[in-house]
Structure formats: C-alpha cells, structure tokens
Short mmCIF file of C-alpha atoms (C1' of nucleotides) and ligand atoms in Angstrom, two decimals:
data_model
loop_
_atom_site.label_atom_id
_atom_site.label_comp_id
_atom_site.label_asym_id
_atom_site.label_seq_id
_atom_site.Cartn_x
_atom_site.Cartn_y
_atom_site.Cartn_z
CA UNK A 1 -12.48 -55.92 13.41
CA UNK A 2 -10.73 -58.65 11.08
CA UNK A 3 -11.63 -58.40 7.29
CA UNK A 4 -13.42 -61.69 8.01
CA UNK A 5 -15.54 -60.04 10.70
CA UNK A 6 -16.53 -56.65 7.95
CA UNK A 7 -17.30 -59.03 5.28
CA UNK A 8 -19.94 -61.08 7.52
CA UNK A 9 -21.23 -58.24 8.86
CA UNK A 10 -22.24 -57.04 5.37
CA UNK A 11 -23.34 -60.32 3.98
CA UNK A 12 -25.68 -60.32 6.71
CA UNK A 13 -26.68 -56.83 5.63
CA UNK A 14 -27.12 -57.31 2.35
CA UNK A 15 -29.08 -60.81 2.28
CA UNK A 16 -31.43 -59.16 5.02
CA UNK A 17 -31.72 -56.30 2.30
CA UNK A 18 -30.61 -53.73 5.65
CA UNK A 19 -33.84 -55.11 7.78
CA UNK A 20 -33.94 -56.50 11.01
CA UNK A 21 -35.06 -59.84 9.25
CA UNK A 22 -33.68 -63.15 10.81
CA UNK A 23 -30.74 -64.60 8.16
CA UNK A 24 -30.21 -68.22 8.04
CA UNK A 25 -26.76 -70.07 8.24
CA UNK A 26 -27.27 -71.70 4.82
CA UNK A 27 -27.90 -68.27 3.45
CA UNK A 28 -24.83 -66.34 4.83
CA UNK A 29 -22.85 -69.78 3.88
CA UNK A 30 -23.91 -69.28 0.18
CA UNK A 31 -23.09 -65.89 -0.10
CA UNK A 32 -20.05 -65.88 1.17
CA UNK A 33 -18.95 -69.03 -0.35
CA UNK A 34 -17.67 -70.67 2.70
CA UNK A 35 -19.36 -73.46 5.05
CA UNK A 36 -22.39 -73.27 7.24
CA UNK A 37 -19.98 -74.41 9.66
CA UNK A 38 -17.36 -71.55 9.25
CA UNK A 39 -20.68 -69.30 9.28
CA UNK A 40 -21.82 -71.01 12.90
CA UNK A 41 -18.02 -70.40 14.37
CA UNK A 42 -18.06 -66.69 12.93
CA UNK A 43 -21.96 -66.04 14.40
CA UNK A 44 -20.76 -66.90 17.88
CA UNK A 45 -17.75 -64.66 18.03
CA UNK A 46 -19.86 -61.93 16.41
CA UNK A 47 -22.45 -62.61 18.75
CA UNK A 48 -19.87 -62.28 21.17
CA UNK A 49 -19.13 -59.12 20.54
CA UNK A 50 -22.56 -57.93 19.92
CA UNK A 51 -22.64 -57.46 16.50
CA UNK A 52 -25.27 -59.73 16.06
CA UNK A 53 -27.65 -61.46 17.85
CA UNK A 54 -27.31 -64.94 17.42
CA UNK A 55 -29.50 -68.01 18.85
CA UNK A 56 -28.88 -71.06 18.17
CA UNK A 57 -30.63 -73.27 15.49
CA UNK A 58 -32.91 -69.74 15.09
CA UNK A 59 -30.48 -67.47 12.53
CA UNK A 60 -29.20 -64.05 13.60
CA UNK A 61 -30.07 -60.31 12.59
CA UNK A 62 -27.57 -56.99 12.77
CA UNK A 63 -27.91 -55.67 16.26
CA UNK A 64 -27.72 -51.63 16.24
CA UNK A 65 -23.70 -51.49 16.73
CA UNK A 66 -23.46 -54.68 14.08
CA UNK A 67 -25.38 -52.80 11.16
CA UNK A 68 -24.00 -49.28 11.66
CA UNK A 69 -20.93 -51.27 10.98
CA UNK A 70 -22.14 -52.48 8.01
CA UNK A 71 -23.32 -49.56 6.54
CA UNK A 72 -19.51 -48.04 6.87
CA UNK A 73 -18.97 -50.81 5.24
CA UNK A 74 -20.76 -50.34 2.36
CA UNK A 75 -20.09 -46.41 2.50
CA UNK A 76 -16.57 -47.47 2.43
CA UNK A 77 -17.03 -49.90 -0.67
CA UNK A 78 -19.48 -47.17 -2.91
CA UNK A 79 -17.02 -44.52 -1.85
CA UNK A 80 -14.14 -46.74 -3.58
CA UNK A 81 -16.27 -47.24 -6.78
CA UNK A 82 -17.14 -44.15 -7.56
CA UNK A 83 -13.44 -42.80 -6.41
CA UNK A 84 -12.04 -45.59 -9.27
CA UNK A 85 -14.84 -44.32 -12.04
CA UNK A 86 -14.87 -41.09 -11.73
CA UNK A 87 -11.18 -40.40 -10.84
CA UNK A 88 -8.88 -43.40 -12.23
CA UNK A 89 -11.12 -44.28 -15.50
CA UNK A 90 -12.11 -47.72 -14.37
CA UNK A 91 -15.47 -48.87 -16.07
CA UNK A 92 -18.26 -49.83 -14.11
CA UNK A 93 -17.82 -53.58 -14.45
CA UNK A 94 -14.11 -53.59 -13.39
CA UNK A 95 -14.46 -51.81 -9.88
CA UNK A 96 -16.11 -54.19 -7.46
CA UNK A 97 -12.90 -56.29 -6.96
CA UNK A 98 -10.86 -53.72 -6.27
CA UNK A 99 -13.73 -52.15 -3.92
CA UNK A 100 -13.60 -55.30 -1.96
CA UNK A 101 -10.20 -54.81 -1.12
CA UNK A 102 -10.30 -50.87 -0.61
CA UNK A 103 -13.07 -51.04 1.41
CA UNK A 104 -11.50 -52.71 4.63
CA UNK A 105 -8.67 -49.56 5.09
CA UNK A 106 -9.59 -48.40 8.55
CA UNK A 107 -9.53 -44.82 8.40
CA UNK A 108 -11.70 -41.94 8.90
CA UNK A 109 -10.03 -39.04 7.97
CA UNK A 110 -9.43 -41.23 4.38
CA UNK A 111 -12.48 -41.76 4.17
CA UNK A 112 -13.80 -38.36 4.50
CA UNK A 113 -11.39 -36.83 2.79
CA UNK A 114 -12.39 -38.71 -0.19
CA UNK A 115 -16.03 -38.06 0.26
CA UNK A 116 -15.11 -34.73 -0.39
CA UNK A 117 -12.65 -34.77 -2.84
CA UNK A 118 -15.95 -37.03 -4.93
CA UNK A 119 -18.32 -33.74 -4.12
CA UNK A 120 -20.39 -36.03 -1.52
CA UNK A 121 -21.76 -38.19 -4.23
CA UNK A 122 -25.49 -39.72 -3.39
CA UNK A 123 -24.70 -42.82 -5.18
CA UNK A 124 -22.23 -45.34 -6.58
CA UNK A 125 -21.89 -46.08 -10.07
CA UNK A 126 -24.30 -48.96 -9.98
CA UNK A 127 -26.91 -46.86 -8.71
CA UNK A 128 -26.65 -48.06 -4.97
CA UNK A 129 -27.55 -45.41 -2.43
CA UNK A 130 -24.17 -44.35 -0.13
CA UNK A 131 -24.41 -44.03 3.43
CA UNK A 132 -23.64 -40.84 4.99
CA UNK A 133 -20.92 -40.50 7.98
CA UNK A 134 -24.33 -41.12 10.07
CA UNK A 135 -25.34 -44.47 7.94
CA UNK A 136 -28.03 -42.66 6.59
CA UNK A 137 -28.86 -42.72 3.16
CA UNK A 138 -32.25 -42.35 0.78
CA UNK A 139 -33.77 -45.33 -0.78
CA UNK A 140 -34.86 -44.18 -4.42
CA UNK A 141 -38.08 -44.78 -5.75
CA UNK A 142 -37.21 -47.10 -8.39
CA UNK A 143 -39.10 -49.96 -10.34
CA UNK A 144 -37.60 -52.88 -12.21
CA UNK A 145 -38.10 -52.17 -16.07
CA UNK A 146 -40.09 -55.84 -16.10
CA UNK A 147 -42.57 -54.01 -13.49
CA UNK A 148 -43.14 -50.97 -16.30
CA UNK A 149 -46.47 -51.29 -18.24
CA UNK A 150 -46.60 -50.33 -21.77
CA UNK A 151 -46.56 -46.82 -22.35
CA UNK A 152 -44.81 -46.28 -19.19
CA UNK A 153 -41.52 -43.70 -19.00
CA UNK A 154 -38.62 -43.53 -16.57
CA UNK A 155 -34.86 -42.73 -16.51
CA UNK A 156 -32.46 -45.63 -15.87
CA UNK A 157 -31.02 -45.34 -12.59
CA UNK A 158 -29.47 -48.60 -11.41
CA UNK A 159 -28.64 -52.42 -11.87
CA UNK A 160 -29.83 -55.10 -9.60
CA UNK A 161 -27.32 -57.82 -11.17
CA UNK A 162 -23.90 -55.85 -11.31
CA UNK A 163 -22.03 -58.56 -12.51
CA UNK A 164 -19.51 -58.07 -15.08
CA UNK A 165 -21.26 -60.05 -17.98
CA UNK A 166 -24.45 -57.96 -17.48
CA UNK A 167 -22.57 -54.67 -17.44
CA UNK A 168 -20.53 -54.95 -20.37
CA UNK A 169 -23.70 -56.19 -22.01
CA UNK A 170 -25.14 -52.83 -21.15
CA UNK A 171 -22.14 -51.50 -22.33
CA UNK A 172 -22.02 -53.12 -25.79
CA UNK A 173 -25.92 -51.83 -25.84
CA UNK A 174 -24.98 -48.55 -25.09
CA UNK A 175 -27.55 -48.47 -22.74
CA UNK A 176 -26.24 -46.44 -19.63
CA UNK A 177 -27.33 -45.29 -16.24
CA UNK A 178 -29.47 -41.60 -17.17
CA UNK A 179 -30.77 -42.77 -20.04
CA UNK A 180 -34.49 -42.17 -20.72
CA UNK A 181 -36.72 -45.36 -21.40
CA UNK A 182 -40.07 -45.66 -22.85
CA UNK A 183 -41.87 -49.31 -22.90
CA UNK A 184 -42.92 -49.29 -26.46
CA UNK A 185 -44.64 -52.87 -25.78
CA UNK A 186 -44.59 -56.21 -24.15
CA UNK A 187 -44.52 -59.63 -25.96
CA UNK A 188 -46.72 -62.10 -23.99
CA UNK A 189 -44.79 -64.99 -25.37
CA UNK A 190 -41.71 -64.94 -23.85
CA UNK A 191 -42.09 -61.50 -21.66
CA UNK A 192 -39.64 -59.48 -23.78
CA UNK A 193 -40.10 -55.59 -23.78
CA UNK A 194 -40.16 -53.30 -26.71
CA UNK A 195 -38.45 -49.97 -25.71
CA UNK A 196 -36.90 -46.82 -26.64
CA UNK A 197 -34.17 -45.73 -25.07
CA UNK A 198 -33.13 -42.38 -25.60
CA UNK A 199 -34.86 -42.07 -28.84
CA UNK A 200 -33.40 -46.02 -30.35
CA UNK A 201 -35.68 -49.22 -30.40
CA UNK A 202 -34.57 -51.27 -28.64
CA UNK A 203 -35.81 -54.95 -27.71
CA UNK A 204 -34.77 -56.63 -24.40
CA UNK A 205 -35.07 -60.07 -22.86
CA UNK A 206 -37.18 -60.08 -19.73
CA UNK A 207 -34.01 -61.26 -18.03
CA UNK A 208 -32.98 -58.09 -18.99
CA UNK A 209 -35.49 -56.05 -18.05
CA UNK A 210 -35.91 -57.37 -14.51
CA UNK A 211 -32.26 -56.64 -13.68
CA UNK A 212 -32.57 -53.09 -14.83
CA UNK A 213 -34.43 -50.43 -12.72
CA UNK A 214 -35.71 -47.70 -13.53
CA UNK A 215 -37.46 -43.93 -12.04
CA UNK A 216 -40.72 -43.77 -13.53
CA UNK A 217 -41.17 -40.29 -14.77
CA UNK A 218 -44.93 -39.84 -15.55
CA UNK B 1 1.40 -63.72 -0.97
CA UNK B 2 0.10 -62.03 2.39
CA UNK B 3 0.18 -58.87 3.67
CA UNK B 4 2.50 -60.51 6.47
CA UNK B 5 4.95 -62.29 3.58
CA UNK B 6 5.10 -58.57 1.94
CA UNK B 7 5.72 -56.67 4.37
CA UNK B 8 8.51 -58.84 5.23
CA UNK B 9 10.11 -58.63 1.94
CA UNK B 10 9.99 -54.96 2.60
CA UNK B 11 11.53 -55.08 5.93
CA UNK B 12 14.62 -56.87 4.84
CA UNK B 13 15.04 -54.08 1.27
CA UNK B 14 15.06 -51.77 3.81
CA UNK B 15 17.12 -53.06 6.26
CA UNK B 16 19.81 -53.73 3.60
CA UNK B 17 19.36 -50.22 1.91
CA UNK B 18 18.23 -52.11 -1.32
CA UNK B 19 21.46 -53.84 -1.85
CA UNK B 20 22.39 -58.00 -1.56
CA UNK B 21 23.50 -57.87 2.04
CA UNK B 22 23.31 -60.46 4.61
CA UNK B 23 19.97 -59.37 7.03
CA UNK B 24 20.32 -60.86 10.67
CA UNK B 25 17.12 -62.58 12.05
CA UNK B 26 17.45 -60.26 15.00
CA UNK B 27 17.49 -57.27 12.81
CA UNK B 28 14.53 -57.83 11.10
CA UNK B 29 12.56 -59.16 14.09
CA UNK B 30 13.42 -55.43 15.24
CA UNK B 31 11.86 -53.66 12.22
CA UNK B 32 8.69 -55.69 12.25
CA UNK B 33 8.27 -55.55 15.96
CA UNK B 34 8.07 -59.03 16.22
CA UNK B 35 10.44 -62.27 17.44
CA UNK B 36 13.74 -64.01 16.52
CA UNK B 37 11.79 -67.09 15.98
CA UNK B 38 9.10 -65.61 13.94
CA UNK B 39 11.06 -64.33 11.66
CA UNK B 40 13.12 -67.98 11.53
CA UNK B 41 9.55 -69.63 10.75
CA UNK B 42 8.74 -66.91 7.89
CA UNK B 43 12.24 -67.14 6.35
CA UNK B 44 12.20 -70.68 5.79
CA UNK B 45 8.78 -69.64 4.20
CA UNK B 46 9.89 -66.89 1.81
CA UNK B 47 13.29 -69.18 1.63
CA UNK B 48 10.94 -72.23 0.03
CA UNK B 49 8.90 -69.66 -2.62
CA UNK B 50 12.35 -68.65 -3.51
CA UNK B 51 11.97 -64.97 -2.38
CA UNK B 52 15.35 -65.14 0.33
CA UNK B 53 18.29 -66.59 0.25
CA UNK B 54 18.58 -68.35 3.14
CA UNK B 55 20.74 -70.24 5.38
CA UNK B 56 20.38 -71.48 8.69
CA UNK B 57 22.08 -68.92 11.25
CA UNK B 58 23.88 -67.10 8.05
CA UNK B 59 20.79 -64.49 7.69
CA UNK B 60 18.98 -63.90 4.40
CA UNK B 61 18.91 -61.81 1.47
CA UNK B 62 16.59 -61.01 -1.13
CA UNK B 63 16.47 -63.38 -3.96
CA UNK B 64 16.14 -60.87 -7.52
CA UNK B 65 12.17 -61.46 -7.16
CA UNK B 66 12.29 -61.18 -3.77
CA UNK B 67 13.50 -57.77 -4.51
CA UNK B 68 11.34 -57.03 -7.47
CA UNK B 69 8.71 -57.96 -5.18
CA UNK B 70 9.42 -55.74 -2.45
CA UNK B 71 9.95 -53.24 -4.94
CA UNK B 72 6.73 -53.19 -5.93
CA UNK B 73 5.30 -52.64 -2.37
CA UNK B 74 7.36 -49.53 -1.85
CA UNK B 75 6.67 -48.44 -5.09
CA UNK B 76 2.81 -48.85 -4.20
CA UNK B 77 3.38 -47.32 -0.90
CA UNK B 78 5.00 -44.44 -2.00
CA UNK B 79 2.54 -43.41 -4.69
CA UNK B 80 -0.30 -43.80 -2.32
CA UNK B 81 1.67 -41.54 0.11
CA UNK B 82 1.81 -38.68 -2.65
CA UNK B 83 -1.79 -39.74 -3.56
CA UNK B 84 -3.03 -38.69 -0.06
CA UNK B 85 -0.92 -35.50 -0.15
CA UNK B 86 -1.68 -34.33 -3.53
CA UNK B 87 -5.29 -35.53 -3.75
CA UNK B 88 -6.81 -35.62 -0.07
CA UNK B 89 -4.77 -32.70 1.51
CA UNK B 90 -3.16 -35.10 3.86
CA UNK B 91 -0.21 -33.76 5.68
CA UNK B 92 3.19 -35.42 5.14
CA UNK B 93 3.16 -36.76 9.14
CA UNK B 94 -0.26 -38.07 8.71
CA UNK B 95 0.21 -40.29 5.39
CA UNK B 96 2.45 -42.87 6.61
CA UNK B 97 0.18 -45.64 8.72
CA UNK B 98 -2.71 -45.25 5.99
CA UNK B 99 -0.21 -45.59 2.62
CA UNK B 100 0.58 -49.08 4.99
CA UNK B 101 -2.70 -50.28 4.29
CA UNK B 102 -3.18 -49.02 0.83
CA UNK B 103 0.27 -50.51 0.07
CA UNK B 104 -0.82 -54.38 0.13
CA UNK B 105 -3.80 -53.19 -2.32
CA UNK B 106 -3.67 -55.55 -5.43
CA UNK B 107 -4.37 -54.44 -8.78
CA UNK B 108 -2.10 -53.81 -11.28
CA UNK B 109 -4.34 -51.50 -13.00
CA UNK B 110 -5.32 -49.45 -9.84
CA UNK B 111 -1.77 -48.50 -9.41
CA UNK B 112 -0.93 -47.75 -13.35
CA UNK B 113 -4.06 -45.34 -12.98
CA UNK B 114 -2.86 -43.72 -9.79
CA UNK B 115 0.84 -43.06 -11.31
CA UNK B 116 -1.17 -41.30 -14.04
CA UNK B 117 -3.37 -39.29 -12.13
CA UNK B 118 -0.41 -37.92 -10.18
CA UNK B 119 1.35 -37.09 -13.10
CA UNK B 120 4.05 -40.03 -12.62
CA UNK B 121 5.74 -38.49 -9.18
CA UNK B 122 9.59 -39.40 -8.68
CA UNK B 123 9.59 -38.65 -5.29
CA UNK B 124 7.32 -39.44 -2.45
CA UNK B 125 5.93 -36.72 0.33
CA UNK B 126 9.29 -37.12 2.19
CA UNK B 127 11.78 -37.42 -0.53
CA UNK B 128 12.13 -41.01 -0.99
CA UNK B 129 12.28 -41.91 -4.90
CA UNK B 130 9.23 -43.59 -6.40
CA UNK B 131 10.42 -47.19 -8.07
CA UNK B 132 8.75 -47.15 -11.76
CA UNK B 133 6.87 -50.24 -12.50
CA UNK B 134 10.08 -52.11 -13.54
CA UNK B 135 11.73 -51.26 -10.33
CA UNK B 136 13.66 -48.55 -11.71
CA UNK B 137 14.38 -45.28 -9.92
CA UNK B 138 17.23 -43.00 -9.95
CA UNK B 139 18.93 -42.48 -6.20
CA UNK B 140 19.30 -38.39 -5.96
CA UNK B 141 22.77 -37.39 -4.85
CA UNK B 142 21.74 -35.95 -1.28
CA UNK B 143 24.11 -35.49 1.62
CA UNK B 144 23.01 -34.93 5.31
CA UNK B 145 22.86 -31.56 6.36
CA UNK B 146 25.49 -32.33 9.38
CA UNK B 147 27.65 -33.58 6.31
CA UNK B 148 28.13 -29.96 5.24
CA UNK B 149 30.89 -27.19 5.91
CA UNK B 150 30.23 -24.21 6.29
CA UNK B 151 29.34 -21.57 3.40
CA UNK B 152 27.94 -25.34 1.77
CA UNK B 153 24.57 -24.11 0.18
CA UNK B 154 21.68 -26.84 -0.85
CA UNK B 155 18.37 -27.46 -1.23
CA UNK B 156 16.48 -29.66 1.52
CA UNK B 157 14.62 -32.62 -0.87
CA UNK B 158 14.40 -35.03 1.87
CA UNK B 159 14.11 -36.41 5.76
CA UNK B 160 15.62 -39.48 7.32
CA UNK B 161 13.65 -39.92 9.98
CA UNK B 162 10.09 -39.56 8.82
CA UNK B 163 8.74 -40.21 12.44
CA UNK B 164 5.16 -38.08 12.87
CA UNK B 165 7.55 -36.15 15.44
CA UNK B 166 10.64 -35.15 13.29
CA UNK B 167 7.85 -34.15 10.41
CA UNK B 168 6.02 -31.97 12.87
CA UNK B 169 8.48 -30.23 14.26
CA UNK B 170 9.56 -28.99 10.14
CA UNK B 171 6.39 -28.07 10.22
CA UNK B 172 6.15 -25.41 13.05
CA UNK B 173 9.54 -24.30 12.34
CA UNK B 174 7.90 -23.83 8.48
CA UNK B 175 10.93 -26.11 6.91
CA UNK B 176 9.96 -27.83 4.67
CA UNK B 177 11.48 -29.76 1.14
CA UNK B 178 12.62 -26.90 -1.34
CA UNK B 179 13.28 -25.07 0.65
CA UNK B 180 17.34 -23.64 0.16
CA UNK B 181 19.53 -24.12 3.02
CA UNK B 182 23.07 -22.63 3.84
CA UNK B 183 25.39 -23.37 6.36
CA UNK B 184 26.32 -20.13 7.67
CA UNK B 185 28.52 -21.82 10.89
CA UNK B 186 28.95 -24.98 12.93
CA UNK B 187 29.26 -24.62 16.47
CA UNK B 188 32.34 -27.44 17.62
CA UNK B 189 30.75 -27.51 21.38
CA UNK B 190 27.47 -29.42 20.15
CA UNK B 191 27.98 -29.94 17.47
CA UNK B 192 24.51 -27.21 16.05
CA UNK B 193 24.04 -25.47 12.70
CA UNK B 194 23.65 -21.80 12.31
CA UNK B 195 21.94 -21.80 8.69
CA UNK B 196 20.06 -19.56 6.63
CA UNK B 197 16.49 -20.86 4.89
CA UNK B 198 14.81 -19.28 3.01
CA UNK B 199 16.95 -16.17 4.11
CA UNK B 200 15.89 -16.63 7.54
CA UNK B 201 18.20 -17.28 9.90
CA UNK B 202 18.06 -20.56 12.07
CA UNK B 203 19.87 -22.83 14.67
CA UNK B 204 19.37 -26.48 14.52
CA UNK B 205 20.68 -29.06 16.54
CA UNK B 206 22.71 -31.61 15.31
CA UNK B 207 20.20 -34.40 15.76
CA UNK B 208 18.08 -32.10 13.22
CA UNK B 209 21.01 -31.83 11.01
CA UNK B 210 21.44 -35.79 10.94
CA UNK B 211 18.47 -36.16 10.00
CA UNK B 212 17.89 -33.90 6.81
CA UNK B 213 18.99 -34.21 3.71
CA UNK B 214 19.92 -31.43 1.43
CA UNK B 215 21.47 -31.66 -2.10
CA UNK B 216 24.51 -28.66 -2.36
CA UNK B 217 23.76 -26.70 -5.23
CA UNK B 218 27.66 -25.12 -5.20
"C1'" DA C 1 41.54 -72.88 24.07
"C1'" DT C 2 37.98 -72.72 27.01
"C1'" DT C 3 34.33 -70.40 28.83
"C1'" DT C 4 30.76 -67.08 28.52
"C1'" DA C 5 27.56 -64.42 26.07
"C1'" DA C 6 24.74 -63.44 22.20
"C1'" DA C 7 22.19 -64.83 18.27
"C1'" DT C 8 19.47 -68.19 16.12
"C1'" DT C 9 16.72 -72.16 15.64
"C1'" DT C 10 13.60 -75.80 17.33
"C1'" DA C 11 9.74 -77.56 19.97
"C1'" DG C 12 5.42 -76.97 21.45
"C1'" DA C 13 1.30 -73.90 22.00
"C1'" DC C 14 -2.32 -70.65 20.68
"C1'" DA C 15 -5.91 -67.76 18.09
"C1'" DA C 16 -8.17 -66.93 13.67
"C1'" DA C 17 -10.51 -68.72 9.95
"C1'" DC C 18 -11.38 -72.21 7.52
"C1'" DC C 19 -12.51 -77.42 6.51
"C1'" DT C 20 -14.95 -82.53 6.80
"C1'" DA C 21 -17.70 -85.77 9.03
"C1'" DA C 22 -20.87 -86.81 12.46
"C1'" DA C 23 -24.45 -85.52 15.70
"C1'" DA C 24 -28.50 -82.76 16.92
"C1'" DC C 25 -32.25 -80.11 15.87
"C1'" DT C 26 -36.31 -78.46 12.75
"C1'" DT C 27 -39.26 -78.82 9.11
"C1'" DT C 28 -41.81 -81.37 5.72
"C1'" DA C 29 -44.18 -85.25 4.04
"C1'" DT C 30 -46.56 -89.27 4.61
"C1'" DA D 1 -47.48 -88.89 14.71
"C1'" DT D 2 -43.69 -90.74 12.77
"C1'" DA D 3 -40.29 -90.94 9.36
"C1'" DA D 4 -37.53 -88.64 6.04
"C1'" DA D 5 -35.22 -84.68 4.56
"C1'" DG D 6 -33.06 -80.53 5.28
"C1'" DT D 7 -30.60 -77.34 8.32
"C1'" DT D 8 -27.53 -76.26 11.84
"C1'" DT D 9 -24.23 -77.25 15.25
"C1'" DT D 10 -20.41 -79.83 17.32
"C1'" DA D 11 -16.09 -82.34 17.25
"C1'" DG D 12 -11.86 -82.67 15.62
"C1'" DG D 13 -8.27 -81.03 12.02
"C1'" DT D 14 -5.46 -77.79 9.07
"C1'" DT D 15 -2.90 -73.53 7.82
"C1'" DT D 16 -1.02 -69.02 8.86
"C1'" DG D 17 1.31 -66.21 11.81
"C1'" DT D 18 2.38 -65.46 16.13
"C1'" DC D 19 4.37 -66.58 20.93
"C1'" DT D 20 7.52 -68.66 25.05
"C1'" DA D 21 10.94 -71.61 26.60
"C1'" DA D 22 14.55 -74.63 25.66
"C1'" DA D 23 18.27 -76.24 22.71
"C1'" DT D 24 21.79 -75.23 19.42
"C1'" DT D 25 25.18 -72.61 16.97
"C1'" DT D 26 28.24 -68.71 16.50
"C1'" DA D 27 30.90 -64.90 18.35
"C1'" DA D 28 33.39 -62.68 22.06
"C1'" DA D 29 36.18 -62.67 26.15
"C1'" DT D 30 39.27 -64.36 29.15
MN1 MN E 1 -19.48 -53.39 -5.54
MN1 MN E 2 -21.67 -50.89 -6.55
MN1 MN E 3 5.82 -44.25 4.49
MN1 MN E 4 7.46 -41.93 2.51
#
DNA sequence: ATTTAAATTTAGACAAACCTAAAACTTTAT
DNA sequence: ATAAAGTTTTAGGTTTGTCTAAATTTAAAT
C-alpha cells in the first residue's frame, strides 16, 4: 500500500462518515484536493485490488478488506495525536500535520507498543473515537451544542471542525474538552447561545456552537 | 526533498565516513541496493540543488548542505532508534527498519520534543553518536576489540555491524554495551579472543572481535 | 602503447501519481 | 422529451524514480 493508496482509502472513509454509503468522484476529488480524474485512475487500481468496489459512472464504497484498512488508518493517525499531546507537549491544533505523516509507518509492533505506552486511550485529543487492533471502536453519544435546548447540561467532549483557527479560538476562550456547559439561553436573532461553562458566562456564535459537541448530562 | 533524495544524501555520509571524499557511483548503487545508472540520474539531481559535488565519471561528494542535510537524517534516525528503545521497549535488533521510516518524518518541532523527552541522548541503541541539531557530535575514541593486546581492558560502547544477526547473537551470549571487557589472550592460529566480561570468561572469534568496539580504560 | 576489463553514463522504457482537455454519461430543467 | 448543465471517464502528457541495454570513459594488463 502506497501513501497515495492509505490516504484514499480514508477519504473515502471519512466522507462516507465509516458507512457503506456510495461516494462520488467529485467528492473524494474535493477532499483530497486533487482531480476527479486522478480520483477515477486511483478508484480503478483500488478497485483492482479490492479495496473498493468501484462501477463506473456509479461512485464506489469501502469493501470489508478496504475499510478495515481505513480504520488502521485512522487508529494509526489518533494514536499519533494523542502520542504528540500527551507525551511531546504539542497543543491540540498543531498535531494533525504531523499525524498525517506518522500515520503511514507500517508497523505493528510500533503501533502497539505505543498503544500501550498511551494506557490504551479511547480517544484522540479532538474527541474522535480510536479504533481498536480489531477496528472496533464506540461511537459516543454526543450532540452538537447548537442541538442543546435552553436549560440543557452536558460536558464538552469533542470538535467537529478541528481546524487550527477554531482550536486556538477555543484555546484563547479557555474553553476545553471536559468542561461542563449549561445553555443559559438562545437568541432567536442570530442563533447565538448564552452559556456557562464551568461556572463563566459565556456567549457563543451559532457557528460556534454547531462545531462544538457536547454529552448531555441530564 | 524526497525520502529517495534523503536517503541518498545519507548513503554517500556514510559511505565516506562523514568526511569530503570522492563516492564512486558503483559504491553507492551498492548501499542503496539499486543501479549504476540510477544513481548517475539522481546525482545530476542532488548535483543541480547543489547538495553533491559532482562530476561526470569523477564521483561525488557532499556539498556543506548536502552534509548538513544528511546530518539531519541520521540525527533523526538515531533519536528515533533510542526513542523506540527507551520508550516502547524495542530491542536494539528490532529498531533499525522502523527508525528508517520515522527518519524522513518532517517537523522540526517533533524532533526538538523527542531530544527532550529522551533527555538529549549522545549515543544511539548501538553506539553511534547522536548529531545535535547543528550537526555537532563528538566522535568517542573507540578501538575494535581485535585492535587490542592482551591484558588491554575496555568498556564495549559500540557494534560495527549492527545487522539483526550480529545484535542477536550479543544478546544470547548476554554482551551487551557497558559491559567491561579484557583481553585475557589471543590465540595466533585464528586469530580468537579469550576475554573476560563482566568477570566471566569468554572466547570470541575474530569476526566478533572485528566487529565490536570497546574504549580501553588503561 | 595497445588491448582488455571495469566503471560510468546515456538512451529509451516503465509504473505511480498526478495533470489538462475532450468525450461520454447522468441529471436537471424546460 | 429534448436540451442544457453537471459529473465522470478517457486520452494523452508530465515528473519522479527506477530499470535494461548500449555507448562512452577510465583503469588495468599485457
Ligand atoms: Mn487529525
Ligand atoms: Mn484528531
Ligand atoms: Mn539504524
Ligand atoms: Mn543505530
């Protein structure tokens, strides 16, 4: 597998949000900034080797073999993350890049060994679930803050935009994965939310609030 | 540059033990287990970025980037060698073909924060010195054990060959680097050393001896 | 000093991963 | 139902890094 090859396989993943949903050509194009045409040439020699299945003019999907890949993948790429915040002192905005680059070592044992030497952590510092050895992992029960109702209460527990611009705006906000929001109230007018967060008002955009989720705790 | 381009640069530091000698084309081809006219194509390469000196059927040799460069690949390599040792309980045979992935890695910062975590190493798992992040290292004054006479007393801090094979076989016969070595006798026929490590007693051959280095301590 | 052998370079080809431009297919709108 | 618009594929090229086979240069041997 070429670094070309992982990185399809887990655009495909990720735009089909890990379903067995049929992914267009214009889709996998955009998100990995490249051509439809590059995307057609890479679908047949994935298709090829049964990663995907792949008819013409009709999009492809993960077969089995294609989205177990994937998910090591993405194991690989959480595993990295959470390796470069918890061990090296990288903030939460500044890993990605590097992830992309770690997560294409071929290597097991590494890979294990580091799984371990994190204490088997359930997810990366985004809040994105990590696949076991096995590619199995838990999907949280998690809302977007703009979904809350006033009155509502939950823990923060992930991003949906990870972008560096939206996490150092967290940052700046002090508002961090664990903390404990309340929706104090929502402004009709432009959809902004009143909130507390850990015991500070707090008012957020509704741009905000629907890149934020959150655990709703009663 | 590509991982092909570095480890290129690498070959050819290595090749000419880090000094400004004149590389052949064959002897590189050799190293990166690839072809005479390979090598010609990349050299003309690395020749036009102004990372080899190079003239047609006079070999090459590393421009002062060139070696900064490759410099900076070992020094990555190396630290990621002691990383997997220190940190993931790698043994020293085992570290090698992973640290060649890890090596090509880019991110200044990542490797900063590595050196950190391991407490700024000099030395890597098999007793090669660590470059610093100007390219600085200090070369330890090591002989080869077949070097010595006899009653010569050292300590073993390092291995020439650092094939999987050569590392194992320290391992089962529990040698290992620290450990303090004397030459007790040399036997003319075959040239094999009757030494003492540790305070056991032990008879290696000379290909052993050739290939471990010990620094005398009187 | 030639001849022979070895080393090196050139010429031409190939696979991977990308591109642009044009053709073919699907979907949407009239 | 047909035309227009959008999507996808094909055709033909490019770059990178490799290869084989042939030509060239250098080194060694007679
Ligand atoms: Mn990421
Ligand atoms: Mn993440
Ligand atoms: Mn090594
Ligand atoms: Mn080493």
């Amino acid at each position: 597998m070429t670094h070309s090859e992982e990185n399809y396989l887990k655009a495909i993943f990720h735009i089909g949000k890990g379903g067995a949903n049929e992914i267009s050509t214009n889709a996998i194009a955009e998100q990995m900034e490249t051509k439809p045409s590059s995307v057609t040439d890479m679908m047949k020699k994935l298709s090829e080797k049964n990663l995907v299945n792949y008819k013409k003019y009709k999009g492809v999907s993960l077969t089995a073999i294609g989205k177990s890949m994937a998910l090591s993948i993405i194991r690989k790429h959480r595993l990295w993350e959470v390796f470069l915040v918890e061990k090296l002192d990288f903030s939460w905005d500044e890993v990605h890049d590097v992830a992309e680059q770690l997560e294409h070592i071929e290597s097991e044992k590494l890979i294990d060994k580091l799984d371990k030497l994190l204490d088997y952590p359930k997810y990366d510092p985004h809040g994105d679930p990590i696949p076991d050895k096995n590619g199995n992992f838990k999907v949280m029960d998690k809302k977007l803050l703009s979904e809350l109702s006033v009155n509502d209460k939950g823990i923060c527990v992930g991003v949906k935009d990870s972008s560096s611009q939206f996490l150092k705006f967290l940052d700046k906000n002090k508002i961090a994965l664990g903390d404990i929001i309340e929706v104090i109230d929502k402004e009709d007018f432009d959809g902004s939310f009143q909130l507390k967060i850990n015991a500070n008002s707090f008012n957020v955009s509704s741009q905000i609030a629907s890149n934020l989720y959150v655990q709703i705790t009663e």
